[in-house]
Structure formats: structure tokens, C-alpha cells
Amino acid sequence: MGIHIVQGDITRALADAIVNAANPTMLGGGGVDGAIHRAAGPELLAACKQVPLTERGRCPFGEARITAAGKLNARYVIHTAGPIYSQSEAPALVLASSYRNSMRLALENGCKSIAFPAISCGVYGYPLNEAAEIAVSVCLEDEFKSLEKTFYLFGEDIVQVWRQVLSQHR
Ligand code: APR
């Protein structure tokens, strides 16, 4: 299945799974995290609190957790904590793991389609070009070819970056 790019709000996505750019606490935040929780309603936070807490939080960096989607037009929300670019020892590996683990969880739960934001490209400060290269390369891995993938990106600049990177992979 292909990779699509949309300029728009991920809370409007029509996909089996919507990926949330969360943090290890899974207790909400700003950016995408805030938007998804607002659109999904309080039951999403309740579902997040059901996720077992480890010493590295509910969702350690690079990992992914799946919950119900509350009022969103999706079956699941997949929460992942991307790397904090300036603090991560291996940001590229952690970002790739966030994308990979999110798609593995989607496939394990019978999803046919998944919507991604630009993980770590906001508050977490990941440079757009490098992030786009990682996101597109992982999404093109054979393991995930059956998944319909759509990036919901905020802003013309980031859309251009993703389109340019995607065109280099075709
Ligand atoms: N739909 C799609 N994209 C969005 C939306 C939205 N509604 N809101 C913001 N974005 C974009 C941002 O413009 C950025 O390009 O999503 C990208 C990711 O930015 P952040 O939401 O800041 O996420 P991230 O950089 O991964 O930082 C995660 O921020 O909100 C907190 O709790 C979250 O601590 C975590 C941290």
C-alpha cells in the first residue's frame, strides 16, 4: 500500500489507527497530543492511565502503546514517544523505532490503515529533513507494505519536505 501526504489536522483523519506524538507519561500534552486528547475526549486519558507504568514511564521513548480512540474517527490511537532530539543518544534509531513499533502494533491489531503526524518535529525539535527521511524509509520497509499510510502534516513547509523526500524514494 502507498504512502500519502495530507496537509491537515490528524484528528480529522479517517484511519483504523491514529498515531499520537506523545511522551512517556501518556498523560497528554500540547501539540498533536493535546489535539488528539481534546478531540477524543476524556475517555482517551482514562484509557492511557490503564497502560502499565514502568520505571521508564507508560511508553518509553521509541516504543508504542495502543488504546481505544474515544470520540475520534478511528479504532485505535497508537501512542508513541519519539526522541527529544537534543537529549537522545541515538535520535535516528529512536525515531525509526517509534514508526516501526507503531506500525507493528497496528498490524497486530488488524489495522489496514494508519495516520501519522510528524513525530518529534515540534516540541521535540527533530530537524525536518532528517525526520522525513527516517519516517519515509521505515514506512517503505517490506514488513509494512500492507498498511495504507497517511502523514497528516501541519504547515506548507513540512508538507514540501515530506513530498520531496518521498519523491526521492520512488
Ligand atoms: N495534526 C497534525 N499535526 C499536528 C497537529 C495536529 N492537530 N498539531 C501539531 N502538529 C504537528 C506539529 O506542527 C509538528 O510538526 O505535529 C508535529 C509534532 O509536534 P508535537 O505535537 O510538538 O510533538 P513532538 O515534537 O513529538 O513533541 C512531543 O509534545 O505535546 C507534547 O506531550 C507531547 O511531550 C510530548 C511532546
mmCIF file with all atom_site columns, C-alpha atoms and ligand atoms in Angstrom:
data_model
loop_
_atom_site.group_PDB
_atom_site.id
_atom_site.type_symbol
_atom_site.label_atom_id
_atom_site.label_alt_id
_atom_site.label_comp_id
_atom_site.label_asym_id
_atom_site.label_entity_id
_atom_site.label_seq_id
_atom_site.pdbx_PDB_ins_code
_atom_site.Cartn_x
_atom_site.Cartn_y
_atom_site.Cartn_z
_atom_site.occupancy
_atom_site.B_iso_or_equiv
_atom_site.pdbx_formal_charge
_atom_site.auth_seq_id
_atom_site.auth_comp_id
_atom_site.auth_asym_id
_atom_site.auth_atom_id
_atom_site.pdbx_PDB_model_num
ATOM   1   C CA  . MET A 1 1   ? 0.000   0.000  0.000  1.00 0.00 ? 1   MET A CA  1
ATOM   2   C CA  . GLY A 1 2   ? 1.093   3.520  -0.653 1.00 0.00 ? 2   GLY A CA  1
ATOM   3   C CA  . ILE A 1 3   ? 2.200   6.454  1.420  1.00 0.00 ? 3   ILE A CA  1
ATOM   4   C CA  . HIS A 1 4   ? 0.028   9.550  1.243  1.00 0.00 ? 4   HIS A CA  1
ATOM   5   C CA  . ILE A 1 5   ? 0.688   13.075 2.438  1.00 0.00 ? 5   ILE A CA  1
ATOM   6   C CA  . VAL A 1 6   ? -2.084  15.382 3.629  1.00 0.00 ? 6   VAL A CA  1
ATOM   7   C CA  . GLN A 1 7   ? -1.765  18.926 4.930  1.00 0.00 ? 7   GLN A CA  1
ATOM   8   C CA  . GLY A 1 8   ? -4.198  18.926 7.803  1.00 0.00 ? 8   GLY A CA  1
ATOM   9   C CA  . ASP A 1 9   ? -5.272  18.105 11.298 1.00 0.00 ? 9   ASP A CA  1
ATOM   10  C CA  . ILE A 1 10  ? -4.689  14.474 12.223 1.00 0.00 ? 10  ILE A CA  1
ATOM   11  C CA  . THR A 1 11  ? -7.787  14.488 14.458 1.00 0.00 ? 11  THR A CA  1
ATOM   12  C CA  . ARG A 1 12  ? -9.797  14.557 11.208 1.00 0.00 ? 12  ARG A CA  1
ATOM   13  C CA  . ALA A 1 13  ? -8.015  11.529 9.795  1.00 0.00 ? 13  ALA A CA  1
ATOM   14  C CA  . LEU A 1 14  ? -10.067 8.557  8.626  1.00 0.00 ? 14  LEU A CA  1
ATOM   15  C CA  . ALA A 1 15  ? -7.844  5.628  9.538  1.00 0.00 ? 15  ALA A CA  1
ATOM   16  C CA  . ASP A 1 16  ? -8.034  2.467  11.604 1.00 0.00 ? 16  ASP A CA  1
ATOM   17  C CA  . ALA A 1 17  ? -5.232  3.807  13.802 1.00 0.00 ? 17  ALA A CA  1
ATOM   18  C CA  . ILE A 1 18  ? -4.227  7.395  14.522 1.00 0.00 ? 18  ILE A CA  1
ATOM   19  C CA  . VAL A 1 19  ? -0.705  7.795  15.886 1.00 0.00 ? 19  VAL A CA  1
ATOM   20  C CA  . ASN A 1 20  ? -0.165  10.264 18.712 1.00 0.00 ? 20  ASN A CA  1
ATOM   21  C CA  . ALA A 1 21  ? 3.168   12.034 19.227 1.00 0.00 ? 21  ALA A CA  1
ATOM   22  C CA  . ALA A 1 22  ? 3.081   11.537 22.966 1.00 0.00 ? 22  ALA A CA  1
ATOM   23  C CA  . ASN A 1 23  ? 5.576   11.468 25.828 1.00 0.00 ? 23  ASN A CA  1
ATOM   24  C CA  . PRO A 1 24  ? 6.462   8.586  28.152 1.00 0.00 ? 24  PRO A CA  1
ATOM   25  C CA  . THR A 1 25  ? 3.874   9.584  30.781 1.00 0.00 ? 25  THR A CA  1
ATOM   26  C CA  . MET A 1 26  ? 0.988   9.242  28.265 1.00 0.00 ? 26  MET A CA  1
ATOM   27  C CA  . LEU A 1 27  ? -0.898  11.876 30.266 1.00 0.00 ? 27  LEU A CA  1
ATOM   28  C CA  . GLY A 1 28  ? -1.381  14.302 27.372 1.00 0.00 ? 28  GLY A CA  1
ATOM   29  C CA  . GLY A 1 29  ? 0.438   17.470 26.453 1.00 0.00 ? 29  GLY A CA  1
ATOM   30  C CA  . GLY A 1 30  ? 0.427   20.189 23.821 1.00 0.00 ? 30  GLY A CA  1
ATOM   31  C CA  . GLY A 1 31  ? 0.720   19.905 20.022 1.00 0.00 ? 31  GLY A CA  1
ATOM   32  C CA  . VAL A 1 32  ? -0.641  16.738 18.468 1.00 0.00 ? 32  VAL A CA  1
ATOM   33  C CA  . ASP A 1 33  ? -1.021  15.118 21.905 1.00 0.00 ? 33  ASP A CA  1
ATOM   34  C CA  . GLY A 1 34  ? -3.237  17.957 23.092 1.00 0.00 ? 34  GLY A CA  1
ATOM   35  C CA  . ALA A 1 35  ? -5.279  17.999 19.891 1.00 0.00 ? 35  ALA A CA  1
ATOM   36  C CA  . ILE A 1 36  ? -5.870  14.243 19.933 1.00 0.00 ? 36  ILE A CA  1
ATOM   37  C CA  . HIS A 1 37  ? -6.909  14.205 23.580 1.00 0.00 ? 37  HIS A CA  1
ATOM   38  C CA  . ARG A 1 38  ? -9.256  17.162 23.044 1.00 0.00 ? 38  ARG A CA  1
ATOM   39  C CA  . ALA A 1 39  ? -10.891 15.500 20.040 1.00 0.00 ? 39  ALA A CA  1
ATOM   40  C CA  . ALA A 1 40  ? -11.046 12.034 21.602 1.00 0.00 ? 40  ALA A CA  1
ATOM   41  C CA  . GLY A 1 41  ? -12.466 13.198 24.903 1.00 0.00 ? 41  GLY A CA  1
ATOM   42  C CA  . PRO A 1 42  ? -11.661 12.207 28.498 1.00 0.00 ? 42  PRO A CA  1
ATOM   43  C CA  . GLU A 1 43  ? -12.023 8.505  27.854 1.00 0.00 ? 43  GLU A CA  1
ATOM   44  C CA  . LEU A 1 44  ? -8.724  8.593  25.977 1.00 0.00 ? 44  LEU A CA  1
ATOM   45  C CA  . LEU A 1 45  ? -6.873  9.787  29.076 1.00 0.00 ? 45  LEU A CA  1
ATOM   46  C CA  . ALA A 1 46  ? -8.694  7.146  31.103 1.00 0.00 ? 46  ALA A CA  1
ATOM   47  C CA  . ALA A 1 47  ? -7.519  4.505  28.629 1.00 0.00 ? 47  ALA A CA  1
ATOM   48  C CA  . CYS A 1 48  ? -3.939  5.837  28.809 1.00 0.00 ? 48  CYS A CA  1
ATOM   49  C CA  . LYS A 1 49  ? -3.968  5.531  32.592 1.00 0.00 ? 49  LYS A CA  1
ATOM   50  C CA  . GLN A 1 50  ? -4.799  1.832  32.200 1.00 0.00 ? 50  GLN A CA  1
ATOM   51  C CA  . VAL A 1 51  ? -1.475  1.279  30.410 1.00 0.00 ? 51  VAL A CA  1
ATOM   52  C CA  . PRO A 1 52  ? 1.006   -0.319 32.861 1.00 0.00 ? 52  PRO A CA  1
ATOM   53  C CA  . LEU A 1 53  ? 3.567   2.095  34.315 1.00 0.00 ? 53  LEU A CA  1
ATOM   54  C CA  . THR A 1 54  ? 7.235   1.044  34.150 1.00 0.00 ? 54  THR A CA  1
ATOM   55  C CA  . GLU A 1 55  ? 10.250  2.820  35.588 1.00 0.00 ? 55  GLU A CA  1
ATOM   56  C CA  . ARG A 1 56  ? 10.643  4.390  32.135 1.00 0.00 ? 56  ARG A CA  1
ATOM   57  C CA  . GLY A 1 57  ? 7.038   5.611  32.076 1.00 0.00 ? 57  GLY A CA  1
ATOM   58  C CA  . ARG A 1 58  ? 3.989   4.112  30.317 1.00 0.00 ? 58  ARG A CA  1
ATOM   59  C CA  . CYS A 1 59  ? 5.538   4.455  26.871 1.00 0.00 ? 59  CYS A CA  1
ATOM   60  C CA  . PRO A 1 60  ? 9.361   4.628  26.885 1.00 0.00 ? 60  PRO A CA  1
ATOM   61  C CA  . PHE A 1 61  ? 10.973  6.610  24.069 1.00 0.00 ? 61  PHE A CA  1
ATOM   62  C CA  . GLY A 1 62  ? 10.840  4.689  20.793 1.00 0.00 ? 62  GLY A CA  1
ATOM   63  C CA  . GLU A 1 63  ? 8.111   2.345  21.994 1.00 0.00 ? 63  GLU A CA  1
ATOM   64  C CA  . ALA A 1 64  ? 4.386   2.424  21.208 1.00 0.00 ? 64  ALA A CA  1
ATOM   65  C CA  . ARG A 1 65  ? 1.190   1.659  23.130 1.00 0.00 ? 65  ARG A CA  1
ATOM   66  C CA  . ILE A 1 66  ? -2.316  1.135  21.748 1.00 0.00 ? 66  ILE A CA  1
ATOM   67  C CA  . THR A 1 67  ? -5.579  2.328  23.272 1.00 0.00 ? 67  THR A CA  1
ATOM   68  C CA  . ALA A 1 68  ? -9.188  2.855  22.252 1.00 0.00 ? 68  ALA A CA  1
ATOM   69  C CA  . ALA A 1 69  ? -9.849  6.070  20.357 1.00 0.00 ? 69  ALA A CA  1
ATOM   70  C CA  . GLY A 1 70  ? -12.700 7.691  22.294 1.00 0.00 ? 70  GLY A CA  1
ATOM   71  C CA  . LYS A 1 71  ? -14.691 10.009 20.014 1.00 0.00 ? 71  LYS A CA  1
ATOM   72  C CA  . LEU A 1 72  ? -12.091 10.004 17.203 1.00 0.00 ? 72  LEU A CA  1
ATOM   73  C CA  . ASN A 1 73  ? -12.938 8.510  13.797 1.00 0.00 ? 73  ASN A CA  1
ATOM   74  C CA  . ALA A 1 74  ? -10.551 5.627  14.358 1.00 0.00 ? 74  ALA A CA  1
ATOM   75  C CA  . ARG A 1 75  ? -10.497 2.222  16.010 1.00 0.00 ? 75  ARG A CA  1
ATOM   76  C CA  . TYR A 1 76  ? -7.320  2.901  17.921 1.00 0.00 ? 76  TYR A CA  1
ATOM   77  C CA  . VAL A 1 77  ? -4.924  5.585  18.999 1.00 0.00 ? 77  VAL A CA  1
ATOM   78  C CA  . ILE A 1 78  ? -1.323  4.389  18.953 1.00 0.00 ? 78  ILE A CA  1
ATOM   79  C CA  . HIS A 1 79  ? 0.757   6.499  21.305 1.00 0.00 ? 79  HIS A CA  1
ATOM   80  C CA  . THR A 1 80  ? 4.475   6.722  20.728 1.00 0.00 ? 80  THR A CA  1
ATOM   81  C CA  . ALA A 1 81  ? 7.162   8.850  22.365 1.00 0.00 ? 81  ALA A CA  1
ATOM   82  C CA  . GLY A 1 82  ? 9.622   9.997  19.722 1.00 0.00 ? 82  GLY A CA  1
ATOM   83  C CA  . PRO A 1 83  ? 13.111  11.131 20.724 1.00 0.00 ? 83  PRO A CA  1
ATOM   84  C CA  . ILE A 1 84  ? 13.798  14.531 22.258 1.00 0.00 ? 84  ILE A CA  1
ATOM   85  C CA  . TYR A 1 85  ? 16.338  15.456 19.589 1.00 0.00 ? 85  TYR A CA  1
ATOM   86  C CA  . SER A 1 86  ? 18.775  17.366 21.812 1.00 0.00 ? 86  SER A CA  1
ATOM   87  C CA  . GLN A 1 87  ? 18.695  14.794 24.621 1.00 0.00 ? 87  GLN A CA  1
ATOM   88  C CA  . SER A 1 88  ? 18.618  11.476 22.804 1.00 0.00 ? 88  SER A CA  1
ATOM   89  C CA  . GLU A 1 89  ? 21.822  9.464  22.414 1.00 0.00 ? 89  GLU A CA  1
ATOM   90  C CA  . ALA A 1 90  ? 20.663  7.937  19.139 1.00 0.00 ? 90  ALA A CA  1
ATOM   91  C CA  . PRO A 1 91  ? 17.733  10.043 17.916 1.00 0.00 ? 91  PRO A CA  1
ATOM   92  C CA  . ALA A 1 92  ? 17.615  8.426  14.468 1.00 0.00 ? 92  ALA A CA  1
ATOM   93  C CA  . LEU A 1 93  ? 17.308  4.936  15.934 1.00 0.00 ? 93  LEU A CA  1
ATOM   94  C CA  . VAL A 1 94  ? 14.676  6.017  18.452 1.00 0.00 ? 94  VAL A CA  1
ATOM   95  C CA  . LEU A 1 95  ? 12.612  7.822  15.806 1.00 0.00 ? 95  LEU A CA  1
ATOM   96  C CA  . ALA A 1 96  ? 12.788  4.810  13.485 1.00 0.00 ? 96  ALA A CA  1
ATOM   97  C CA  . SER A 1 97  ? 11.652  2.599  16.382 1.00 0.00 ? 97  SER A CA  1
ATOM   98  C CA  . SER A 1 98  ? 8.699   4.877  17.063 1.00 0.00 ? 98  SER A CA  1
ATOM   99  C CA  . TYR A 1 99  ? 7.486   4.483  13.471 1.00 0.00 ? 99  TYR A CA  1
ATOM   100 C CA  . ARG A 1 100 ? 8.289   0.754  13.338 1.00 0.00 ? 100 ARG A CA  1
ATOM   101 C CA  . ASN A 1 101 ? 6.672   -0.110 16.686 1.00 0.00 ? 101 ASN A CA  1
ATOM   102 C CA  . SER A 1 102 ? 3.577   1.945  15.828 1.00 0.00 ? 102 SER A CA  1
ATOM   103 C CA  . MET A 1 103 ? 3.070   0.040  12.547 1.00 0.00 ? 103 MET A CA  1
ATOM   104 C CA  . ARG A 1 104 ? 3.757   -3.328 14.204 1.00 0.00 ? 104 ARG A CA  1
ATOM   105 C CA  . LEU A 1 105 ? 1.066   -2.598 16.802 1.00 0.00 ? 105 LEU A CA  1
ATOM   106 C CA  . ALA A 1 106 ? -1.324  -1.504 14.051 1.00 0.00 ? 106 ALA A CA  1
ATOM   107 C CA  . LEU A 1 107 ? -0.759  -4.745 12.117 1.00 0.00 ? 107 LEU A CA  1
ATOM   108 C CA  . GLU A 1 108 ? -1.033  -6.878 15.273 1.00 0.00 ? 108 GLU A CA  1
ATOM   109 C CA  . ASN A 1 109 ? -4.440  -5.309 15.882 1.00 0.00 ? 109 ASN A CA  1
ATOM   110 C CA  . GLY A 1 110 ? -5.776  -5.890 12.392 1.00 0.00 ? 110 GLY A CA  1
ATOM   111 C CA  . CYS A 1 111 ? -5.471  -2.321 11.129 1.00 0.00 ? 111 CYS A CA  1
ATOM   112 C CA  . LYS A 1 112 ? -5.440  -1.728 7.381  1.00 0.00 ? 112 LYS A CA  1
ATOM   113 C CA  . SER A 1 113 ? -4.674  1.994  7.581  1.00 0.00 ? 113 SER A CA  1
ATOM   114 C CA  . ILE A 1 114 ? -2.651  4.267  9.831  1.00 0.00 ? 114 ILE A CA  1
ATOM   115 C CA  . ALA A 1 115 ? -2.333  8.059  10.155 1.00 0.00 ? 115 ALA A CA  1
ATOM   116 C CA  . PHE A 1 116 ? 0.964   9.575  11.332 1.00 0.00 ? 116 PHE A CA  1
ATOM   117 C CA  . PRO A 1 117 ? 1.894   13.065 12.489 1.00 0.00 ? 117 PRO A CA  1
ATOM   118 C CA  . ALA A 1 118 ? 5.478   14.273 12.067 1.00 0.00 ? 118 ALA A CA  1
ATOM   119 C CA  . ILE A 1 119 ? 6.721   12.585 15.233 1.00 0.00 ? 119 ILE A CA  1
ATOM   120 C CA  . SER A 1 120 ? 9.280   14.615 17.215 1.00 0.00 ? 120 SER A CA  1
ATOM   121 C CA  . CYS A 1 121 ? 9.210   17.513 14.704 1.00 0.00 ? 121 CYS A CA  1
ATOM   122 C CA  . GLY A 1 122 ? 7.602   20.008 17.078 1.00 0.00 ? 122 GLY A CA  1
ATOM   123 C CA  . VAL A 1 123 ? 8.455   20.424 20.745 1.00 0.00 ? 123 VAL A CA  1
ATOM   124 C CA  . TYR A 1 124 ? 10.943  17.565 20.473 1.00 0.00 ? 124 TYR A CA  1
ATOM   125 C CA  . GLY A 1 125 ? 12.944  19.537 17.932 1.00 0.00 ? 125 GLY A CA  1
ATOM   126 C CA  . TYR A 1 126 ? 13.793  16.959 15.278 1.00 0.00 ? 126 TYR A CA  1
ATOM   127 C CA  . PRO A 1 127 ? 15.177  18.555 12.085 1.00 0.00 ? 127 PRO A CA  1
ATOM   128 C CA  . LEU A 1 128 ? 12.500  18.145 9.405  1.00 0.00 ? 128 LEU A CA  1
ATOM   129 C CA  . ASN A 1 129 ? 14.611  16.687 6.590  1.00 0.00 ? 129 ASN A CA  1
ATOM   130 C CA  . GLU A 1 130 ? 16.232  14.027 8.737  1.00 0.00 ? 130 GLU A CA  1
ATOM   131 C CA  . ALA A 1 131 ? 12.904  13.131 10.332 1.00 0.00 ? 131 ALA A CA  1
ATOM   132 C CA  . ALA A 1 132 ? 11.191  12.858 6.945  1.00 0.00 ? 132 ALA A CA  1
ATOM   133 C CA  . GLU A 1 133 ? 13.965  10.608 5.615  1.00 0.00 ? 133 GLU A CA  1
ATOM   134 C CA  . ILE A 1 134 ? 13.587  8.249  8.592  1.00 0.00 ? 134 ILE A CA  1
ATOM   135 C CA  . ALA A 1 135 ? 9.779   8.288  8.507  1.00 0.00 ? 135 ALA A CA  1
ATOM   136 C CA  . VAL A 1 136 ? 9.577   7.530  4.772  1.00 0.00 ? 136 VAL A CA  1
ATOM   137 C CA  . SER A 1 137 ? 12.327  4.874  4.809  1.00 0.00 ? 137 SER A CA  1
ATOM   138 C CA  . VAL A 1 138 ? 10.727  2.942  7.680  1.00 0.00 ? 138 VAL A CA  1
ATOM   139 C CA  . CYS A 1 139 ? 7.265   3.222  6.142  1.00 0.00 ? 139 CYS A CA  1
ATOM   140 C CA  . LEU A 1 140 ? 8.651   1.721  2.924  1.00 0.00 ? 140 LEU A CA  1
ATOM   141 C CA  . GLU A 1 141 ? 10.029  -1.361 4.691  1.00 0.00 ? 141 GLU A CA  1
ATOM   142 C CA  . ASP A 1 142 ? 8.577   -4.578 3.323  1.00 0.00 ? 142 ASP A CA  1
ATOM   143 C CA  . GLU A 1 143 ? 7.093   -5.597 6.695  1.00 0.00 ? 143 GLU A CA  1
ATOM   144 C CA  . PHE A 1 144 ? 4.603   -2.750 6.439  1.00 0.00 ? 144 PHE A CA  1
ATOM   145 C CA  . LYS A 1 145 ? 3.648   -2.929 2.786  1.00 0.00 ? 145 LYS A CA  1
ATOM   146 C CA  . SER A 1 146 ? 0.053   -3.977 3.512  1.00 0.00 ? 146 SER A CA  1
ATOM   147 C CA  . LEU A 1 147 ? -0.648  -0.874 5.608  1.00 0.00 ? 147 LEU A CA  1
ATOM   148 C CA  . GLU A 1 148 ? -2.193  2.205  3.995  1.00 0.00 ? 148 GLU A CA  1
ATOM   149 C CA  . LYS A 1 149 ? -0.117  5.036  5.474  1.00 0.00 ? 149 LYS A CA  1
ATOM   150 C CA  . THR A 1 150 ? -1.010  8.724  5.558  1.00 0.00 ? 150 THR A CA  1
ATOM   151 C CA  . PHE A 1 151 ? 1.029   11.568 7.026  1.00 0.00 ? 151 PHE A CA  1
ATOM   152 C CA  . TYR A 1 152 ? -1.059  14.447 8.384  1.00 0.00 ? 152 TYR A CA  1
ATOM   153 C CA  . LEU A 1 153 ? 1.288   17.400 8.426  1.00 0.00 ? 153 LEU A CA  1
ATOM   154 C CA  . PHE A 1 154 ? 0.840   20.912 9.755  1.00 0.00 ? 154 PHE A CA  1
ATOM   155 C CA  . GLY A 1 155 ? 2.140   23.682 7.519  1.00 0.00 ? 155 GLY A CA  1
ATOM   156 C CA  . GLU A 1 156 ? 3.205   24.082 3.914  1.00 0.00 ? 156 GLU A CA  1
ATOM   157 C CA  . ASP A 1 157 ? 6.931   23.867 4.666  1.00 0.00 ? 157 ASP A CA  1
ATOM   158 C CA  . ILE A 1 158 ? 6.760   20.456 6.305  1.00 0.00 ? 158 ILE A CA  1
ATOM   159 C CA  . VAL A 1 159 ? 4.490   19.141 3.538  1.00 0.00 ? 159 VAL A CA  1
ATOM   160 C CA  . GLN A 1 160 ? 7.092   20.194 0.962  1.00 0.00 ? 160 GLN A CA  1
ATOM   161 C CA  . VAL A 1 161 ? 9.856   18.445 2.916  1.00 0.00 ? 161 VAL A CA  1
ATOM   162 C CA  . TRP A 1 162 ? 7.896   15.173 3.102  1.00 0.00 ? 162 TRP A CA  1
ATOM   163 C CA  . ARG A 1 163 ? 6.866   15.345 -0.559 1.00 0.00 ? 163 ARG A CA  1
ATOM   164 C CA  . GLN A 1 164 ? 10.457  15.972 -1.616 1.00 0.00 ? 164 GLN A CA  1
ATOM   165 C CA  . VAL A 1 165 ? 11.805  13.068 0.449  1.00 0.00 ? 165 VAL A CA  1
ATOM   166 C CA  . LEU A 1 166 ? 9.041   10.760 -0.767 1.00 0.00 ? 166 LEU A CA  1
ATOM   167 C CA  . SER A 1 167 ? 9.751   11.661 -4.399 1.00 0.00 ? 167 SER A CA  1
ATOM   168 C CA  . GLN A 1 168 ? 13.400  10.680 -3.895 1.00 0.00 ? 168 GLN A CA  1
ATOM   169 C CA  . HIS A 1 169 ? 12.323  7.208  -2.802 1.00 0.00 ? 169 HIS A CA  1
ATOM   170 C CA  . ARG A 1 170 ? 10.147  6.491  -5.806 1.00 0.00 ? 170 ARG A CA  1
HETATM 171 N N1  . APR B 2 .   ? -2.430  17.494 13.428 1.00 0.00 ? 1   APR B N1  1
HETATM 172 C C1  . APR B 2 .   ? -1.283  17.182 12.767 1.00 0.00 ? 1   APR B C1  1
HETATM 173 N N2  . APR B 2 .   ? -0.069  17.654 13.118 1.00 0.00 ? 1   APR B N2  1
HETATM 174 C C2  . APR B 2 .   ? -0.014  18.474 14.197 1.00 0.00 ? 1   APR B C2  1
HETATM 175 C C3  . APR B 2 .   ? -1.161  18.836 14.948 1.00 0.00 ? 1   APR B C3  1
HETATM 176 C C4  . APR B 2 .   ? -2.406  18.313 14.508 1.00 0.00 ? 1   APR B C4  1
HETATM 177 N N3  . APR B 2 .   ? -3.564  18.617 15.143 1.00 0.00 ? 1   APR B N3  1
HETATM 178 N N4  . APR B 2 .   ? -0.762  19.668 15.965 1.00 0.00 ? 1   APR B N4  1
HETATM 179 C C5  . APR B 2 .   ? 0.573   19.810 15.840 1.00 0.00 ? 1   APR B C5  1
HETATM 180 N N5  . APR B 2 .   ? 1.040   19.106 14.775 1.00 0.00 ? 1   APR B N5  1
HETATM 181 C C6  . APR B 2 .   ? 2.407   18.947 14.266 1.00 0.00 ? 1   APR B C6  1
HETATM 182 C C7  . APR B 2 .   ? 3.430   19.948 14.729 1.00 0.00 ? 1   APR B C7  1
HETATM 183 O O1  . APR B 2 .   ? 3.347   21.134 13.949 1.00 0.00 ? 1   APR B O1  1
HETATM 184 C C8  . APR B 2 .   ? 4.714   19.156 14.467 1.00 0.00 ? 1   APR B C8  1
HETATM 185 O O2  . APR B 2 .   ? 5.071   19.253 13.097 1.00 0.00 ? 1   APR B O2  1
HETATM 186 O O3  . APR B 2 .   ? 2.879   17.699 14.745 1.00 0.00 ? 1   APR B O3  1
HETATM 187 C C9  . APR B 2 .   ? 4.309   17.700 14.755 1.00 0.00 ? 1   APR B C9  1
HETATM 188 C C10 . APR B 2 .   ? 4.789   17.143 16.097 1.00 0.00 ? 1   APR B C10 1
HETATM 189 O O4  . APR B 2 .   ? 4.837   18.204 17.037 1.00 0.00 ? 1   APR B O4  1
HETATM 190 P P1  . APR B 2 .   ? 4.448   17.980 18.597 1.00 0.00 ? 1   APR B P1  1
HETATM 191 O O5  . APR B 2 .   ? 2.981   17.811 18.717 1.00 0.00 ? 1   APR B O5  1
HETATM 192 O O6  . APR B 2 .   ? 5.097   19.101 19.342 1.00 0.00 ? 1   APR B O6  1
HETATM 193 O O7  . APR B 2 .   ? 5.106   16.593 19.011 1.00 0.00 ? 1   APR B O7  1
HETATM 194 P P2  . APR B 2 .   ? 6.641   16.233 19.325 1.00 0.00 ? 1   APR B P2  1
HETATM 195 O O8  . APR B 2 .   ? 7.580   17.153 18.659 1.00 0.00 ? 1   APR B O8  1
HETATM 196 O O9  . APR B 2 .   ? 6.732   14.761 19.060 1.00 0.00 ? 1   APR B O9  1
HETATM 197 O O10 . APR B 2 .   ? 6.748   16.504 20.898 1.00 0.00 ? 1   APR B O10 1
HETATM 198 C C11 . APR B 2 .   ? 6.064   15.631 21.763 1.00 0.00 ? 1   APR B C11 1
HETATM 199 O O11 . APR B 2 .   ? 4.973   17.445 22.869 1.00 0.00 ? 1   APR B O11 1
HETATM 200 O O12 . APR B 2 .   ? 2.720   17.721 23.047 1.00 0.00 ? 1   APR B O12 1
HETATM 201 C C12 . APR B 2 .   ? 3.834   17.270 23.706 1.00 0.00 ? 1   APR B C12 1
HETATM 202 O O13 . APR B 2 .   ? 3.000   15.537 25.137 1.00 0.00 ? 1   APR B O13 1
HETATM 203 C C13 . APR B 2 .   ? 3.771   15.784 23.978 1.00 0.00 ? 1   APR B C13 1
HETATM 204 O O14 . APR B 2 .   ? 5.674   15.822 25.426 1.00 0.00 ? 1   APR B O14 1
HETATM 205 C C14 . APR B 2 .   ? 5.226   15.463 24.128 1.00 0.00 ? 1   APR B C14 1
HETATM 206 C C15 . APR B 2 .   ? 5.880   16.354 23.088 1.00 0.00 ? 1   APR B C15 1
#
